Short mmCIF file of C-alpha atoms and ligand atoms in Angstrom, two decimals:
data_model
loop_
_atom_site.label_atom_id
_atom_site.label_comp_id
_atom_site.label_asym_id
_atom_site.label_seq_id
_atom_site.Cartn_x
_atom_site.Cartn_y
_atom_site.Cartn_z
CA MET A 22 67.87 113.04 100.74
CA ALA A 23 69.50 111.24 103.69
CA THR A 24 72.12 108.61 103.54
CA ALA A 25 73.73 106.54 106.28
CA ILE A 26 77.12 104.98 105.91
CA LEU A 27 77.49 101.75 107.88
CA GLY A 28 80.16 99.32 108.65
CA MET A 29 79.34 95.89 108.06
CA GLN A 30 82.32 93.93 109.69
CA TRP A 31 84.48 94.55 112.65
CA GLY A 32 85.28 98.14 111.67
CA ASP A 33 88.17 99.56 109.54
CA GLU A 34 86.09 98.82 106.33
CA GLY A 35 87.22 101.94 104.56
CA LYS A 36 84.23 104.09 105.80
CA GLY A 37 86.43 107.16 105.87
CA LYS A 38 87.35 107.15 102.04
CA ILE A 39 83.68 106.35 101.09
CA THR A 40 82.33 109.07 103.63
CA HIS A 41 84.84 111.44 102.06
CA LEU A 42 83.65 110.60 98.90
CA LEU A 43 79.68 111.05 99.43
CA ALA A 44 80.49 114.11 101.82
CA ARG A 45 81.26 115.96 98.23
CA GLU A 46 77.62 116.15 97.44
CA ALA A 47 76.49 116.66 101.18
CA ASP A 48 74.99 119.73 102.69
CA MET A 49 75.34 118.38 106.25
CA VAL A 50 77.39 115.43 107.52
CA VAL A 51 76.68 114.03 110.98
CA ARG A 52 78.92 111.69 112.78
CA TYR A 53 76.68 109.78 115.14
CA ASN A 54 78.66 107.30 117.34
CA GLY A 55 81.77 106.35 119.13
CA GLY A 56 84.65 108.58 119.68
CA PRO A 57 88.49 108.70 119.05
CA ASN A 58 88.49 104.97 118.98
CA ALA A 59 87.43 105.60 115.31
CA GLY A 60 90.16 106.15 112.78
CA HIS A 61 89.01 107.02 109.27
CA THR A 62 91.66 107.28 106.69
CA VAL A 63 91.15 109.83 103.99
CA ILE A 64 93.15 111.32 101.43
CA ASP A 65 92.28 114.94 100.54
CA ARG A 66 93.97 116.96 97.86
CA GLY A 67 96.68 114.56 97.88
CA GLU A 68 97.31 114.59 101.57
CA LYS A 69 96.58 111.56 103.92
CA PHE A 70 94.74 112.19 107.16
CA GLY A 71 93.75 109.62 109.98
CA ILE A 72 90.62 111.41 111.33
CA HIS A 73 89.19 110.53 114.80
CA LEU A 74 86.32 112.71 115.50
CA LEU A 75 85.47 115.41 113.10
CA PRO A 76 82.68 114.27 110.41
CA MET A 77 84.12 114.17 106.85
CA GLY A 78 82.11 117.01 105.61
CA CYS A 79 84.89 119.13 107.40
CA PHE A 80 86.81 118.88 104.21
CA TYR A 81 84.02 120.73 102.21
CA ARG A 82 83.27 124.44 102.74
CA ASP A 83 79.48 123.84 101.93
CA ALA A 84 78.93 120.94 104.27
CA ARG A 85 77.98 121.74 108.05
CA CYS A 86 79.42 119.18 110.32
CA VAL A 87 77.44 117.77 113.41
CA LEU A 88 78.95 115.63 116.08
CA ALA A 89 75.73 114.24 117.27
CA SER A 90 74.73 113.00 120.78
CA GLY A 91 75.83 109.46 120.30
CA MET A 92 79.12 110.40 120.28
CA VAL A 93 81.94 110.66 123.27
CA ILE A 94 84.15 113.55 122.41
CA ASP A 95 87.66 113.93 123.85
CA ILE A 96 88.05 117.94 123.47
CA PRO A 97 91.96 118.29 123.24
CA ILE A 98 91.95 115.51 120.50
CA LEU A 99 89.26 117.42 118.67
CA ARG A 100 91.20 120.77 119.08
CA GLU A 101 94.38 119.17 117.62
CA GLU A 102 92.24 117.50 114.75
CA TYR A 103 90.48 120.77 114.01
CA GLY A 104 93.65 122.72 113.89
CA LEU A 105 95.48 120.27 111.66
CA ILE A 106 92.31 120.46 109.24
CA ALA A 107 91.81 124.14 109.13
CA ASN A 108 95.60 124.40 108.54
CA HIS A 109 95.31 121.92 105.52
CA LEU A 110 92.28 123.90 104.28
CA LYS A 111 93.27 127.30 105.04
CA TRP A 112 89.55 128.06 106.50
CA GLU A 113 87.79 126.82 109.44
CA PRO A 114 84.87 124.07 109.03
CA GLU A 115 81.48 125.04 110.59
CA ILE A 116 80.91 122.40 113.39
CA VAL A 117 77.89 121.69 115.66
CA ILE A 118 78.48 119.89 118.82
CA ALA A 119 75.45 118.28 120.31
CA GLU A 120 74.74 119.69 123.76
CA ASN A 121 73.83 116.20 125.26
CA ALA A 122 77.10 114.49 123.65
CA HIS A 123 79.38 113.10 126.38
CA VAL A 124 82.78 114.21 126.99
CA ILE A 125 86.00 111.94 127.54
CA LEU A 126 88.00 112.85 130.57
CA PRO A 127 91.52 112.01 131.46
CA TYR A 128 90.28 109.86 134.13
CA HIS A 129 88.31 107.76 131.86
CA ARG A 130 91.50 106.69 130.10
CA LEU A 131 93.22 106.12 133.49
CA LEU A 132 90.33 103.73 134.61
CA GLU A 133 90.56 102.03 131.46
CA GLU A 134 94.27 101.09 132.08
CA LEU A 135 93.51 100.30 135.84
CA GLU A 136 90.62 98.07 135.36
CA GLY A 137 92.58 96.10 132.58
CA GLY A 138 89.64 96.55 130.04
CA GLY A 139 92.26 97.36 127.24
CA ALA A 140 94.08 94.13 127.69
CA ARG A 141 91.15 91.94 128.32
CA ILE A 142 89.04 93.07 125.30
CA GLY A 143 92.00 94.67 123.19
CA THR A 144 90.18 98.17 123.43
CA THR A 145 91.84 101.29 121.64
CA ARG A 146 92.56 102.68 125.35
CA ARG A 147 90.90 105.90 124.60
CA GLY A 148 88.64 105.91 127.43
CA ILE A 149 85.61 104.87 125.51
CA GLY A 150 84.09 102.38 127.57
CA PRO A 151 84.38 104.34 130.82
CA ALA A 152 82.91 107.71 129.16
CA TYR A 153 80.00 105.39 128.14
CA ARG A 154 79.57 103.80 131.40
CA ASP A 155 79.52 107.33 133.12
CA LYS A 156 76.68 108.24 130.70
CA VAL A 157 74.53 105.31 131.59
CA ALA A 158 75.47 105.64 135.27
CA ARG A 159 74.19 109.20 134.93
CA VAL A 160 77.54 110.77 136.18
CA GLY A 161 78.92 111.95 132.95
CA ILE A 162 79.90 115.33 131.82
CA ARG A 163 78.13 116.59 128.69
CA ALA A 164 79.10 119.11 126.29
CA ASP A 165 76.72 121.60 127.51
CA ASP A 166 78.34 121.33 130.93
CA LEU A 167 81.21 123.24 129.46
CA LEU A 168 79.08 126.16 129.02
CA TYR A 169 78.44 126.61 132.91
CA PRO A 170 81.84 126.38 134.61
CA VAL A 171 80.16 126.27 138.03
CA ARG A 172 78.10 123.52 137.41
CA LEU A 173 81.02 121.50 135.52
CA ARG A 174 83.10 122.01 138.56
CA LYS A 175 80.49 120.77 140.85
CA LYS A 176 79.72 117.62 138.73
CA LEU A 177 83.65 117.11 138.54
CA ALA A 178 84.19 117.26 142.03
CA GLN A 179 81.46 114.67 142.73
CA LYS A 180 82.98 112.44 140.04
CA ILE A 181 86.39 112.68 141.52
CA SER A 182 85.35 112.33 145.03
CA ILE A 183 83.68 108.97 143.97
CA LEU A 184 86.91 107.90 141.98
CA LYS A 185 89.11 108.79 145.01
CA ARG A 186 87.00 106.50 147.33
CA ALA A 187 86.86 103.66 144.92
CA TRP A 188 90.73 103.93 144.24
CA PRO A 189 92.61 104.67 147.20
CA GLY A 190 95.70 103.03 145.91
CA SER A 191 95.85 104.89 142.67
CA PRO A 192 98.38 107.60 142.70
CA GLU A 193 96.88 109.21 139.50
CA LEU A 194 93.44 109.10 140.61
CA SER A 195 94.39 110.38 144.18
CA SER A 196 96.15 113.22 142.85
CA LEU A 197 93.17 114.46 140.58
CA SER A 198 92.29 118.08 141.15
CA THR A 199 88.84 119.48 140.24
CA ASP A 200 90.09 123.02 139.72
CA LEU A 201 93.06 121.84 137.41
CA LEU A 202 90.90 119.48 135.32
CA ALA A 203 88.12 121.98 134.90
CA LYS A 204 90.78 124.48 133.96
CA ASP A 205 92.32 122.62 131.33
CA LEU A 206 89.19 121.17 129.88
CA LEU A 207 87.53 124.91 129.75
CA ALA A 208 90.98 125.92 128.06
CA SER A 209 90.87 123.24 125.27
CA ALA A 210 87.13 123.63 124.66
CA GLU A 211 87.31 127.50 124.40
CA PRO A 212 87.04 127.63 120.65
CA PHE A 213 84.04 125.09 120.58
CA LEU A 214 81.81 126.87 123.15
CA GLY A 215 80.03 128.49 120.39
CA SER A 216 79.38 125.30 118.59
CA ILE A 217 77.73 123.54 121.42
CA ARG A 218 73.93 123.48 120.49
CA ASN A 219 70.69 121.42 120.47
CA ALA A 220 71.34 119.39 117.35
CA ILE A 221 68.07 117.68 117.03
CA PRO A 222 66.45 120.73 115.32
CA ILE A 223 69.60 121.55 113.25
CA ILE A 224 69.54 118.06 111.77
CA ALA A 225 65.69 117.83 111.60
CA GLN A 226 65.42 121.08 109.44
CA ALA A 227 68.10 120.01 107.13
CA LEU A 228 66.08 116.67 106.55
CA ASN A 229 62.79 118.55 106.27
CA ARG A 230 64.29 121.08 103.80
CA GLY A 231 65.20 118.08 101.66
CA GLU A 232 69.04 118.77 102.14
CA ASN A 233 71.61 115.99 101.34
CA VAL A 234 72.36 114.76 104.85
CA LEU A 235 75.09 111.99 105.37
CA PHE A 236 75.15 110.13 108.50
CA GLU A 237 78.39 108.84 109.16
CA GLY A 238 78.99 105.65 111.46
CA ALA A 239 82.16 104.60 113.13
CA GLN A 240 83.26 101.00 113.73
CA GLY A 241 81.01 98.01 112.19
CA ALA A 242 78.04 96.05 112.82
CA LEU A 243 80.04 93.16 114.54
CA LEU A 244 81.27 95.67 117.20
CA ASP A 245 78.03 96.98 118.15
CA LEU A 246 77.17 96.78 122.08
CA ASP A 247 74.36 94.82 121.74
CA PHE A 248 74.49 92.89 118.54
CA GLY A 249 78.22 92.32 118.05
CA THR A 250 80.64 89.80 119.21
CA TYR A 251 80.28 90.58 122.84
CA PRO A 252 82.25 91.18 125.07
CA PHE A 253 84.70 91.88 122.37
CA VAL A 254 82.95 94.96 121.05
CA THR A 255 82.70 98.67 121.60
CA SER A 256 80.44 100.52 123.81
CA SER A 257 78.12 102.22 121.52
CA SER A 258 75.40 101.37 118.72
CA THR A 259 77.22 100.83 115.55
CA THR A 260 74.24 99.65 113.35
CA PHE A 261 71.39 101.33 111.65
CA ALA A 262 69.00 100.40 114.62
CA GLY A 263 71.21 102.55 116.77
CA LEU A 264 71.25 105.50 114.42
CA GLY A 265 67.95 107.05 115.37
CA ASN A 266 68.85 106.99 119.05
CA ALA A 267 72.15 108.60 118.48
CA ILE A 268 70.63 111.39 116.60
CA GLY A 269 67.16 111.87 118.07
CA ILE A 270 65.39 111.65 114.72
CA PRO A 271 63.11 108.86 113.50
CA LEU A 272 64.83 106.50 111.27
CA PRO A 273 62.29 106.19 108.33
CA GLN A 274 63.76 109.45 106.87
CA ILE A 275 67.06 107.86 106.05
CA ASP A 276 66.38 105.99 102.77
CA CYS A 277 69.73 105.46 101.34
CA ARG A 278 71.96 103.04 103.51
CA VAL A 279 75.30 102.36 102.33
CA GLY A 280 76.76 99.12 103.83
CA VAL A 281 80.59 99.59 103.54
CA MET A 282 82.65 96.01 103.62
CA LYS A 283 86.11 95.20 102.96
CA ALA A 284 86.79 92.52 99.95
CA TYR A 285 88.33 90.28 102.82
CA THR A 286 87.94 90.43 106.64
CA THR A 287 90.04 92.21 109.29
CA ARG A 288 89.90 92.44 112.95
CA VAL A 289 91.85 94.42 115.53
CA GLY A 290 91.62 94.03 119.29
CA ARG A 291 90.94 90.50 120.59
CA GLY A 292 87.79 88.10 120.27
CA PRO A 293 86.90 85.22 117.90
CA PHE A 294 87.45 85.64 114.15
CA PRO A 295 86.54 82.32 112.22
CA THR A 296 88.02 83.09 108.83
CA ARG A 297 91.25 84.47 110.29
CA ILE A 298 94.24 83.36 107.88
CA THR A 299 97.27 82.30 110.24
CA ASP A 300 99.64 81.44 107.50
CA LYS A 301 101.99 83.77 105.46
CA LEU A 302 98.78 84.74 103.30
CA GLY A 303 97.42 86.69 106.25
CA ASP A 304 100.94 88.31 106.30
CA PHE A 305 100.84 89.17 102.82
CA LEU A 306 97.27 90.48 103.13
CA GLN A 307 98.20 92.69 106.11
CA GLN A 308 101.25 94.07 104.29
CA ALA A 309 99.40 94.66 100.83
CA GLY A 310 96.53 96.24 102.43
CA ASN A 311 98.58 98.36 105.02
CA GLU A 312 96.20 96.53 107.91
CA PHE A 313 97.72 98.61 110.77
CA GLY A 314 95.35 100.55 113.03
CA VAL A 315 94.89 104.33 112.57
CA THR A 316 94.21 104.90 116.12
CA THR A 317 96.66 102.58 117.89
CA GLY A 318 99.13 101.31 114.94
CA ARG A 319 97.98 97.73 115.85
CA PRO A 320 98.37 95.22 113.16
CA ARG A 321 94.90 94.04 112.26
CA ASP A 322 94.50 90.21 111.59
CA CYS A 323 93.37 89.35 108.05
CA GLY A 324 90.91 86.73 106.90
CA TRP A 325 88.77 85.40 104.20
CA LEU A 326 85.31 86.94 103.38
CA ASP A 327 82.75 85.57 105.95
CA LEU A 328 79.40 85.61 104.24
CA VAL A 329 77.82 84.27 107.21
CA ALA A 330 78.91 87.39 109.24
CA LEU A 331 77.93 89.78 106.51
CA LYS A 332 74.54 88.16 105.85
CA TYR A 333 73.94 89.04 109.83
CA ALA A 334 75.16 92.52 109.11
CA VAL A 335 72.91 93.07 106.24
CA ALA A 336 69.93 91.84 108.50
CA LEU A 337 71.31 94.38 111.08
CA ASN A 338 71.76 97.45 108.72
CA ASP A 339 69.61 96.69 105.68
CA PRO A 340 71.79 98.37 103.29
CA THR A 341 70.22 99.70 99.87
CA THR A 342 73.53 99.46 98.46
CA LEU A 343 77.04 97.95 99.19
CA ALA A 344 80.64 99.83 98.78
CA ILE A 345 83.35 97.08 98.48
CA THR A 346 86.83 98.53 99.47
CA LYS A 347 90.33 97.30 98.81
CA LEU A 348 89.50 94.77 96.21
CA ASP A 349 92.97 95.88 94.71
CA VAL A 350 94.54 94.12 97.63
CA LEU A 351 93.40 90.65 96.33
CA SER A 352 95.31 90.93 93.24
CA GLY A 353 97.87 88.23 92.44
CA LEU A 354 96.10 85.37 94.26
CA ASP A 355 95.32 82.02 92.60
CA GLU A 356 92.48 81.51 94.53
CA ILE A 357 90.22 83.33 96.81
CA ARG A 358 88.09 81.81 99.71
CA MET A 359 84.59 82.60 100.86
CA CYS A 360 83.19 81.35 104.01
CA GLY A 361 79.51 80.33 103.25
CA ALA A 362 78.77 78.38 106.40
CA TYR A 363 80.34 77.22 109.76
CA GLN A 364 80.69 73.78 111.27
CA LEU A 365 79.39 74.04 114.94
CA GLU A 366 79.59 71.04 117.23
CA GLY A 367 79.29 68.37 114.24
CA ARG A 368 76.61 70.42 112.55
CA GLU A 369 76.67 72.77 109.38
CA THR A 370 75.02 76.15 110.39
CA ASN A 371 74.76 79.56 108.40
CA THR A 372 73.58 81.37 111.39
CA PHE A 373 76.09 83.90 113.13
CA SER A 374 75.95 84.19 116.76
CA GLY A 375 76.79 87.55 118.50
CA SER A 376 77.89 85.25 121.42
CA ALA A 377 81.78 85.28 121.42
CA GLU A 378 82.08 82.02 123.05
CA GLN A 379 79.73 80.18 120.48
CA LEU A 380 81.49 82.09 117.66
CA ALA A 381 84.81 80.79 119.02
CA LEU A 382 83.50 77.08 118.34
CA CYS A 383 82.65 78.01 114.70
CA GLU A 384 84.68 76.39 111.93
CA PRO A 385 84.56 77.98 108.43
CA ILE A 386 83.35 76.09 105.63
CA TYR A 387 85.11 77.47 102.53
CA GLU A 388 84.29 77.66 98.94
CA SER A 389 87.11 78.49 96.62
CA ILE A 390 86.71 80.70 93.67
CA SER A 391 89.40 81.96 91.10
CA GLY A 392 91.62 84.72 91.88
CA TRP A 393 92.99 87.28 89.09
CA LYS A 394 96.65 88.13 88.31
CA GLU A 395 96.26 91.49 87.11
CA ASP A 396 97.04 94.79 89.05
CA ILE A 397 93.72 96.56 89.43
CA ARG A 398 94.97 99.35 91.52
CA GLY A 399 93.41 102.47 90.30
CA VAL A 400 90.82 101.02 87.96
CA THR A 401 87.96 103.33 87.57
CA ASP A 402 85.62 101.23 85.03
CA TYR A 403 83.79 98.31 86.19
CA GLU A 404 84.16 96.47 82.65
CA SER A 405 88.03 97.19 82.79
CA LEU A 406 88.39 94.70 85.91
CA PRO A 407 89.24 91.05 85.15
CA ARG A 408 86.49 88.56 84.89
CA ALA A 409 87.37 86.80 88.10
CA ALA A 410 87.27 90.08 89.93
CA ARG A 411 83.85 90.86 88.51
CA ALA A 412 82.55 87.42 89.10
CA TYR A 413 83.54 87.87 92.83
CA ILE A 414 81.95 91.17 93.25
CA GLU A 415 78.72 89.78 91.42
CA ARG A 416 78.90 87.00 93.71
CA ILE A 417 79.05 88.90 96.92
CA SER A 418 76.20 90.93 95.61
CA GLN A 419 73.94 87.90 94.94
CA GLU A 420 74.78 86.44 98.24
CA LEU A 421 74.02 89.55 100.22
CA GLN A 422 71.00 90.43 98.14
CA ALA A 423 72.12 93.82 97.71
CA PRO A 424 73.50 95.84 94.81
CA ILE A 425 76.87 97.03 94.76
CA GLY A 426 77.27 100.90 94.16
CA ILE A 427 80.95 101.40 94.73
CA VAL A 428 84.19 99.52 94.28
CA SER A 429 87.29 100.96 95.56
CA THR A 430 90.61 100.13 94.08
CA GLY A 431 92.98 102.11 96.13
CA PRO A 432 93.12 104.77 98.92
CA SER A 433 92.76 107.78 96.63
CA PRO A 434 89.34 109.24 95.96
CA GLU A 435 90.16 108.92 92.22
CA GLU A 436 90.62 105.06 92.75
CA THR A 437 86.98 104.24 92.62
CA ILE A 438 84.40 102.51 90.39
CA ASN A 439 80.96 104.04 90.70
CA ILE A 440 78.63 101.37 89.44
CA SER A 441 75.05 102.06 88.53
CA PHE A 442 72.84 101.23 91.27
CA ASP A 443 70.51 99.21 89.06
CA ARG A 444 73.18 97.03 87.58
CA TYR A 445 71.94 94.04 89.40
P1 IMP B 508 87.14 100.48 122.41
O1 IMP B 508 85.91 100.79 121.29
O2 IMP B 508 88.36 101.28 122.32
O3 IMP B 508 86.44 100.22 123.72
O4 IMP B 508 87.52 98.81 121.90
C1 IMP B 508 86.57 98.03 121.86
C2 IMP B 508 86.71 96.94 120.52
O5 IMP B 508 86.27 97.75 119.42
C3 IMP B 508 88.26 96.62 120.57
O6 IMP B 508 88.31 95.36 119.91
C4 IMP B 508 88.69 97.61 119.38
O7 IMP B 508 89.76 97.23 118.59
C5 IMP B 508 87.54 97.73 118.66
N1 IMP B 508 87.23 99.05 117.83
C6 IMP B 508 86.99 100.26 118.34
N2 IMP B 508 87.20 101.20 117.37
C7 IMP B 508 87.52 100.56 116.22
C8 IMP B 508 87.82 101.08 114.99
O8 IMP B 508 87.55 102.06 114.60
N3 IMP B 508 87.97 100.03 114.20
C9 IMP B 508 88.64 98.87 114.40
N4 IMP B 508 88.15 98.26 115.57
C10 IMP B 508 87.63 99.31 116.56
#
């Protein structure tokens, strides 16, 4: 059985907790896109982690972890994270790194600063865009280059000479040394050299044997390079459509698709956000939901649920079930708003536009529903939720035409309601 975890908003939906939960049953967990721009928060055995690169299967001894070819991997960050997790677990997780996954190098982060991409788009400044750009321009360094130091040095020398010619005024780029870069990279990569493999047959065999394979997405549908709110997007495919390409396996084998969505909306970085709350209620949600980036610490803007955007994400991801996270954060509000349509140039529309310019012109049209006063943190039984909370969930399910399988009522794995998939 194969399952995919897909973000339905602008990232930060709580995929970390959901993937960590589902990974308990997994034989293999495959992280398939993005890099250390992602920050998956998990609480494992009472300890909190912000995971950037390792698939969530790393917490379970029986689950093999694959970092698939759609990823861009920063080797020193991977090494640090791996050490942290191995120390926590007291054993070393089994990982496979796809030989054709790309490697983030220090000059990618430098370029992001020099070109001002971070400031313009509000990126995480982890070198993601420049690394994917090198992949497309066919001048990237791939994981298997690390296995052949001579080849690696040759490719690095070519790239560094291009950089020096393009940026004569940059002291950091002008002083880059191929030998030093290769030496540092190979030293950090040393423990992982045996893990660099052709990942396609490894994933395919697990699927063919009927193993539980969990595909772990990073970021969310609205950050997809092609279909998100361009140009305020990340540089990889974050939707279900992108999954096949990111792993090299035909999509129809993935029959369970879990769309993860927060009970409200957040966005970090720049770009239009129609349902953003600009008054103190936004600050309340930010504090109550601890809405600060795991990777950068930046505060996330908060807003009401946007059904127009979510219906778009449903069309892109085709979830077979939804996981709603952070429902507990909405406790105490008299009313909850939902945006069912936008006002655009004097007309009402329920079509979401991936064009940032067009979306910036959209005004949300809200419907108010009752909130609930009870603290629902830690509730594990659906029937114990206040009637208004259940009505909210059921309305979301109805609007998005998808059953709700999981409701999260707190950050710990225990603070979760599992709803039978055939409830609706
Ligand atoms: P980049 O992925 O660092 O290039 O950043 C591009 C955009 O995606 C920025 O708006 C980031 O804030 C956003 N982004 C990237 N990764 C995440 C994530 O894991 N959660 C939320 N936003 C993200």
